[in-house]
Coordinates of C-alpha atoms in Angstrom, one line a residue:
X1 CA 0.0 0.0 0.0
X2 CA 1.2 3.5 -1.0
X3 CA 1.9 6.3 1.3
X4 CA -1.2 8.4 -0.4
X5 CA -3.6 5.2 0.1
X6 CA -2.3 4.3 4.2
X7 CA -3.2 7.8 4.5
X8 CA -6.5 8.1 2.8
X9 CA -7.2 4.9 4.6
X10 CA -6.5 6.6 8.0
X11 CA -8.4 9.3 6.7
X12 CA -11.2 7.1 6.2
X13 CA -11.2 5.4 9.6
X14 CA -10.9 8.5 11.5
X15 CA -13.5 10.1 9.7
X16 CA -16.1 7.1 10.5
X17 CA -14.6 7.3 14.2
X18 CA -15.5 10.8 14.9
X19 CA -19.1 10.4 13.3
X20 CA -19.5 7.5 15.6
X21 CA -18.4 9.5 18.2
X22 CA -20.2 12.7 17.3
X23 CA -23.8 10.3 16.2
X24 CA -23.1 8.9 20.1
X25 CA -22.8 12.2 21.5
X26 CA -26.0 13.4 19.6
X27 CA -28.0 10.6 20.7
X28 CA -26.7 10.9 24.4
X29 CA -28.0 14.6 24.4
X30 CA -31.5 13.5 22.6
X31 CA -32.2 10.9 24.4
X32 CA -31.8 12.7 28.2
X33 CA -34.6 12.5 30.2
X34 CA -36.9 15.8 29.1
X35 CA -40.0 14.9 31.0
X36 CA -41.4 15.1 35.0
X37 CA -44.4 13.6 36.5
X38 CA -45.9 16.3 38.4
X39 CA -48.5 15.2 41.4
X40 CA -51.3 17.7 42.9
X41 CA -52.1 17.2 46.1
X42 CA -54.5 19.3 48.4
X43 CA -54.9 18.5 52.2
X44 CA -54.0 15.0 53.7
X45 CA -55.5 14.5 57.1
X46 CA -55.4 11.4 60.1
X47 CA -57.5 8.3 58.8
X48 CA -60.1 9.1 61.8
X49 CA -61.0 12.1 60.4
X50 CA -64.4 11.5 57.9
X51 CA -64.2 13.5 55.2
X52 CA -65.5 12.7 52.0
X53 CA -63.9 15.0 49.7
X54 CA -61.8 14.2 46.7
X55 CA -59.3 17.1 47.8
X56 CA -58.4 15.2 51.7
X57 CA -56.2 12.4 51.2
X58 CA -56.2 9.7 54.0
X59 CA -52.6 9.7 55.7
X60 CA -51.9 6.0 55.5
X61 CA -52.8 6.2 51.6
X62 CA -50.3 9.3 51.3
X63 CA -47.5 7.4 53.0
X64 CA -48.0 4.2 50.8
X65 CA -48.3 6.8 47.5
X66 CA -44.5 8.7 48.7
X67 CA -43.0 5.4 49.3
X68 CA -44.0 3.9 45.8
X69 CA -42.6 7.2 44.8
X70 CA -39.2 7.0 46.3
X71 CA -39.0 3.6 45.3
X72 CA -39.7 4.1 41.4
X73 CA -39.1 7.8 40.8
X74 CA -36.1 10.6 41.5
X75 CA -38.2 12.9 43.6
X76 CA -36.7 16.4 43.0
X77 CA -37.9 20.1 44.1
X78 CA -39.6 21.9 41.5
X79 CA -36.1 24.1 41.3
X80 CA -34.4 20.9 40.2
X81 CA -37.4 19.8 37.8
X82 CA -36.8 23.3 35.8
X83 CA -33.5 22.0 35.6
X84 CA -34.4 19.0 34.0
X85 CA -36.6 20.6 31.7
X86 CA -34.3 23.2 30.7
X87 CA -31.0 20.8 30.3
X88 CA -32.1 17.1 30.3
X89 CA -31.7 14.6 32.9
X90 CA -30.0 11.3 33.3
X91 CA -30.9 9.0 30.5
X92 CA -32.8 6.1 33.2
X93 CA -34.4 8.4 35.7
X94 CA -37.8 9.4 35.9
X95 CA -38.5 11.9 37.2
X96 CA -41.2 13.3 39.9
X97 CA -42.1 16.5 41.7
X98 CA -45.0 16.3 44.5
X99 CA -47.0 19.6 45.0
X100 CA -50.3 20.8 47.2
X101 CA -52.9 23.6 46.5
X102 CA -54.0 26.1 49.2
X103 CA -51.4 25.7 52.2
X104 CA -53.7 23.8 54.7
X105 CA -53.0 22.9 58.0
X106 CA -52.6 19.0 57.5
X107 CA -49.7 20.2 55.2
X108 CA -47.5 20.8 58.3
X109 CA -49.0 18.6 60.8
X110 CA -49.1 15.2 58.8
X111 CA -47.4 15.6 55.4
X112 CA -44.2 17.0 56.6
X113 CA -43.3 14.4 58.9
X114 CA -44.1 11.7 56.0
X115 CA -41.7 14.2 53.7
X116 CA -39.2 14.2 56.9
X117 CA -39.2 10.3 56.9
X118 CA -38.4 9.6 53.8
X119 CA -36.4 12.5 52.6
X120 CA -38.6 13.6 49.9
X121 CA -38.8 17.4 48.8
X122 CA -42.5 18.7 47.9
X123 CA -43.7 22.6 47.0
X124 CA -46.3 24.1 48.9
X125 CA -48.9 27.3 46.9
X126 CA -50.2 29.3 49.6
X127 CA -53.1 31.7 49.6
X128 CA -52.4 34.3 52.1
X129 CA -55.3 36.5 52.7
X130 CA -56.8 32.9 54.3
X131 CA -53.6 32.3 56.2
X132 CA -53.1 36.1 57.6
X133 CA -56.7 36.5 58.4
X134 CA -57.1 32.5 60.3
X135 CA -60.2 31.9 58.0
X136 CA -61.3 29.0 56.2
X137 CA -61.8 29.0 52.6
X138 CA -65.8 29.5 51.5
X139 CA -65.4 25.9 49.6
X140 CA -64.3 24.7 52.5
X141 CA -67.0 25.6 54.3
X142 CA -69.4 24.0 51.7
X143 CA -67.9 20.8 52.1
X144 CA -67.8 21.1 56.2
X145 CA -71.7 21.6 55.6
X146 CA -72.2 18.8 53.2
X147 CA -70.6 16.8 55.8
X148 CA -73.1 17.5 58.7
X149 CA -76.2 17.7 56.3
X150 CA -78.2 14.6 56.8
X151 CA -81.1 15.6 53.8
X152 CA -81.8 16.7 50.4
X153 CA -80.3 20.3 50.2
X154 CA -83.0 22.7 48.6
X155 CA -81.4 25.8 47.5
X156 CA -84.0 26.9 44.3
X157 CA -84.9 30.1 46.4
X158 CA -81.1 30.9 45.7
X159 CA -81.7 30.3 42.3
X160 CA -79.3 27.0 42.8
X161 CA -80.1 23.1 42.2
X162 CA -81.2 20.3 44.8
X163 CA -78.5 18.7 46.2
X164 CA -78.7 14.8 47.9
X165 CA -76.9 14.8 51.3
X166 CA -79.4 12.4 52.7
X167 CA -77.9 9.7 55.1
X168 CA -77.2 7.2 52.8
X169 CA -75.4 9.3 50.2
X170 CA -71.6 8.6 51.1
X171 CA -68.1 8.5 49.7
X172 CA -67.8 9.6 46.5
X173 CA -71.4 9.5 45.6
X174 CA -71.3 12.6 48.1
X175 CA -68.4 14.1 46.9
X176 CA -70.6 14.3 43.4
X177 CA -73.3 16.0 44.9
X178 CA -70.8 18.4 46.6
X179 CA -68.6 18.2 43.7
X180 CA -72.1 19.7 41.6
X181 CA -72.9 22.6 44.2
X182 CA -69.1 24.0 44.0
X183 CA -69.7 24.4 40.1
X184 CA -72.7 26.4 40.6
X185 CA -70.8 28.3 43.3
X186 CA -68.3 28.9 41.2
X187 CA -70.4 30.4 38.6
X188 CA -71.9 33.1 40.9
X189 CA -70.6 36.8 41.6
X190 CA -68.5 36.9 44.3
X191 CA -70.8 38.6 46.7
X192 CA -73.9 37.0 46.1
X193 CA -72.0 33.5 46.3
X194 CA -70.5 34.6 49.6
X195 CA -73.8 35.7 51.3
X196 CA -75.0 31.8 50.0
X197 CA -72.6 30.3 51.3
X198 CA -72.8 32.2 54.8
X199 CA -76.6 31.3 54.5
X200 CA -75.8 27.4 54.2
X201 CA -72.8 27.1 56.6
X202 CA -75.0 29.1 59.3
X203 CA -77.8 26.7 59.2
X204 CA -75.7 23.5 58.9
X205 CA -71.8 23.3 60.2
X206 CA -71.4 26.0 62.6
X207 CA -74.0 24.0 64.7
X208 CA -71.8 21.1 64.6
X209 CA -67.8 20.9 65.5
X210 CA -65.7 22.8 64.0
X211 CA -64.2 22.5 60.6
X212 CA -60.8 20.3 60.0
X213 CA -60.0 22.2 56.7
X214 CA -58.3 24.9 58.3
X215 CA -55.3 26.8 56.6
X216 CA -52.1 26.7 58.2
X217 CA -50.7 29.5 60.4
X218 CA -48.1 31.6 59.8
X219 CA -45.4 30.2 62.4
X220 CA -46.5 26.6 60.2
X221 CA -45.6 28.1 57.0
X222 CA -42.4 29.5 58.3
X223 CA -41.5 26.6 59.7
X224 CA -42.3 24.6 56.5
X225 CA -40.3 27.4 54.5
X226 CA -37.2 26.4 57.3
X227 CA -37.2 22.6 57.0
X228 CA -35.1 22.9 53.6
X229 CA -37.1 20.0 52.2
X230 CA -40.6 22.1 51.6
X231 CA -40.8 25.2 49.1
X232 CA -43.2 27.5 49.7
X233 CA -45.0 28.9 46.4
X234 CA -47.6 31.2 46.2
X235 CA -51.4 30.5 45.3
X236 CA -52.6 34.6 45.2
X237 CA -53.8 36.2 48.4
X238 CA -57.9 35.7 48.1
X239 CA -57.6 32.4 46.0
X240 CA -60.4 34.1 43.5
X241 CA -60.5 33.0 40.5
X242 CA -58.2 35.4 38.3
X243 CA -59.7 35.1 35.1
X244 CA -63.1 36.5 36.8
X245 CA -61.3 39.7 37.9
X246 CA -60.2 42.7 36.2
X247 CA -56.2 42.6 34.7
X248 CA -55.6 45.0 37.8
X249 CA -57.1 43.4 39.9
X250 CA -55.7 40.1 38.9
X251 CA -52.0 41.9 38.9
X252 CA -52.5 43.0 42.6
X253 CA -53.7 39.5 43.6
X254 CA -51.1 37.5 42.4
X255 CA -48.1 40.0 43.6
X256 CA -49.5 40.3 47.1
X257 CA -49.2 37.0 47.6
X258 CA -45.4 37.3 46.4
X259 CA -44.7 39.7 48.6
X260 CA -46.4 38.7 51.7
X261 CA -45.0 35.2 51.6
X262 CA -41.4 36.5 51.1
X263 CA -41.9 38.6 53.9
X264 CA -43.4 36.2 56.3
X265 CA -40.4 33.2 55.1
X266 CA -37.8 35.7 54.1
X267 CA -36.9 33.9 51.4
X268 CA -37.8 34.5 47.2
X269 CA -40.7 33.4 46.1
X270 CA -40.6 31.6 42.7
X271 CA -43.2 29.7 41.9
X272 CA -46.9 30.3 41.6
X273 CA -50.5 28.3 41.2
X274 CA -53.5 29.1 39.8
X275 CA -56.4 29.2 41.9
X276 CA -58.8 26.4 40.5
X277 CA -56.6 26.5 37.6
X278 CA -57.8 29.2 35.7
X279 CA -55.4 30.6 33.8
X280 CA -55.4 32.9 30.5
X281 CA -52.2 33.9 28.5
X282 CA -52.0 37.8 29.6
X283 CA -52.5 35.8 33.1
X284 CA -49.5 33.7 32.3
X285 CA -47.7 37.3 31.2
X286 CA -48.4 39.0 34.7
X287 CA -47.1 36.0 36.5
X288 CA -44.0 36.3 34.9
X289 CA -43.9 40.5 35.0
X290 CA -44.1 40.1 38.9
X291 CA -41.1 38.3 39.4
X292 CA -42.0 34.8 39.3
X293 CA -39.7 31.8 37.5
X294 CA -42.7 29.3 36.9
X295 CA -46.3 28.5 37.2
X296 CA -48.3 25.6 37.4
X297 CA -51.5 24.5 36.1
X298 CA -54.3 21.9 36.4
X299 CA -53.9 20.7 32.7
X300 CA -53.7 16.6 33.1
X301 CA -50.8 15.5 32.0
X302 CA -46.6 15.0 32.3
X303 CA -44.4 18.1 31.6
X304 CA -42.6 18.1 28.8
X305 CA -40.1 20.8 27.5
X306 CA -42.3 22.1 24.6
X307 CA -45.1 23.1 27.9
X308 CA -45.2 27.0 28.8
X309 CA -42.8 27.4 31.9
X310 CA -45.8 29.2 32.8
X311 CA -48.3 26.5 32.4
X312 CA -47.0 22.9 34.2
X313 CA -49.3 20.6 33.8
X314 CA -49.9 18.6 36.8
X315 CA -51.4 15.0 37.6
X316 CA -54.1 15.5 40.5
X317 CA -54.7 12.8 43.2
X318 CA -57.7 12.4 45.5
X319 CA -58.7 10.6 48.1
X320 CA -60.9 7.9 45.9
X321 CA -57.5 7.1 44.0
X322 CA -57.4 3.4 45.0
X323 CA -53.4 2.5 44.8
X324 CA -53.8 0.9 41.3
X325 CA -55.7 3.9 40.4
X326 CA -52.7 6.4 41.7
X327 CA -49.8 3.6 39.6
X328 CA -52.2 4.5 36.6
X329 CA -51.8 8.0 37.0
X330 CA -48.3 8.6 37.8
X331 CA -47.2 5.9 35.3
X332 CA -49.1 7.7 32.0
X333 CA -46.6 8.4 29.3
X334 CA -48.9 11.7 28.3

């Protein structure tokens, strides 16, 4: 062989060793992990206490749910998951981040030892104009009622439906029939919704015991803010639905809760929720003007890089979520 053909023959297999090399590389950075399962959560409370609402997870069916999740998924704070979005993760992970909606008291009491125990980090939206002023939210108080109502619930006088609470409607045959007077509630003006639900809650719960959907206080929130495993998001200060209010309006609501939470934890507050996840794109535009880094959303399904950093979609779990149900859930590719 001739000098010109060794060295065209060098040529040759160095050329087809750095495509190898380059085609390897290529595929390494495509094929990263891109994608985070995202789980909603709202209050989890001690087995004893009977509520049947879709929103109050039993604590022995939390525990089960975070251990399955440490065992088959890299639980990471939502700063690390916009990390894995952004740059890609490692190739075999999966990847998980475990949120809840409203900042209620069984957040600190009974999730965060759970969280402790197994070492998991989880984000926590607060509404703060519940928190600061120690007062329950009004769907709260619907659910409280629906609890202690033993009939049919007649409310046609305020222009509203008939709702079944009789004795023998439980589970989640009464969380339907609460489920179907919180959508007509949430379809009425503010003030005329708040005077019917003072009306109902006045006739029914305030009889009985008090509520056990209460909102955490603020030495709870700080100390969630403090444990290093929990970040604290906000979740506006009134928890009205934005979309319903003016743009001002809407502005003010979503940086007062920024800045009351950073004062109360001292620490930055990047994240945000919608309340019932409502959420508009000049909503998605005034999120980001106030400061925030992210928002999330009730849309069902993973995140994926092509979602709107302002728009995580999220994978909500409930208390009827049998374990098979919740594998289901978590496991979907979409």
């Amino acid at each position: 062989m001739s000098m010109i053909q060794r060295v065209k023959c060098f040529m040759r297999t160095k050329v087809r060793s750095l495509l190898r090399h380059g085609l390897s590389s290529a595929l390494s950075l495509t094929s990263r992990t891109t994608s985070v399962t995202v789980l909603m959560y709202h209050e989890v409370l001690e087995d004893e206490q009977d509520v049947d609402a879709w929103t109050v997870v039993r604590a022995s069916e939390f525990s089960k749910q975070m251990e399955y999740m440490k065992s088959h998924y890299d639980v990471i704070s939502l700063d690390a998951a916009c990390g894995v979005i952004r740059d890609g993760g490692h190739l075999n992970s999966k990847y998980a981040v475990v949120t809840f909606d409203d900042g209620y008291a069984g957040n600190h009491r009974v999730v965060l030892p759970v969280m402790v125990a197994l070492d998991l980090p989880f984000t926590v939206f607060c509404a703060t104009k519940p928190i600061e002023q120690r007062e329950m939210y009004w769907w709260d108080k619907i659910i409280c009622s629906a609890m202690a109502c033993k009939r049919k619930l007649m409310l046609r006088d305020m222009l509203l439906g008939t709702y079944d609470f009789s004795t023998g409607v439980i589970g989640e045959s009464r969380w339907n029939e609460m489920q179907r007077l919180l959508t007509d509630l949430k379809n009425v003006e503010r003030e005329r919704r708040n005077h019917i639900v003072r009306a109902i809650a006045s006739q029914i719960y305030e009889a009985q015991q008090p509520c056990l959907l209460q909102p955490m206080t603020l030495d709870q929130v700080r100390e969630l803010a403090d444990t290093g495993l929990a970040t604290i998001g906000a979740h506006s200060h009134t928890h009205d639905i934005l979309t319903q209010l003016t743009p001002v309006e809407a502005r003010q609501n979503i940086l007062r809760s920024k800045e009351y939470l950073e004062a109360w934890t001292g620490r930055r507050i990047d994240y945000f929720s919608y309340p019932n996840g409502d959420y508009s794109p000049a909503l998605m535009r005034a999120v980001e003007r106030v400061g925030f880094q992210a928002a999330v959303s009730t849309d069902v399904r993973v995140w994926r890089r092509t979602d709107d950093i302002y728009a995580i979609p999220r994978i909500g779990i409930g208390r009827f979520d049998s374990m098979s149900i919740f594998k289901a859930k978590v496991s979907r590719k979409n």
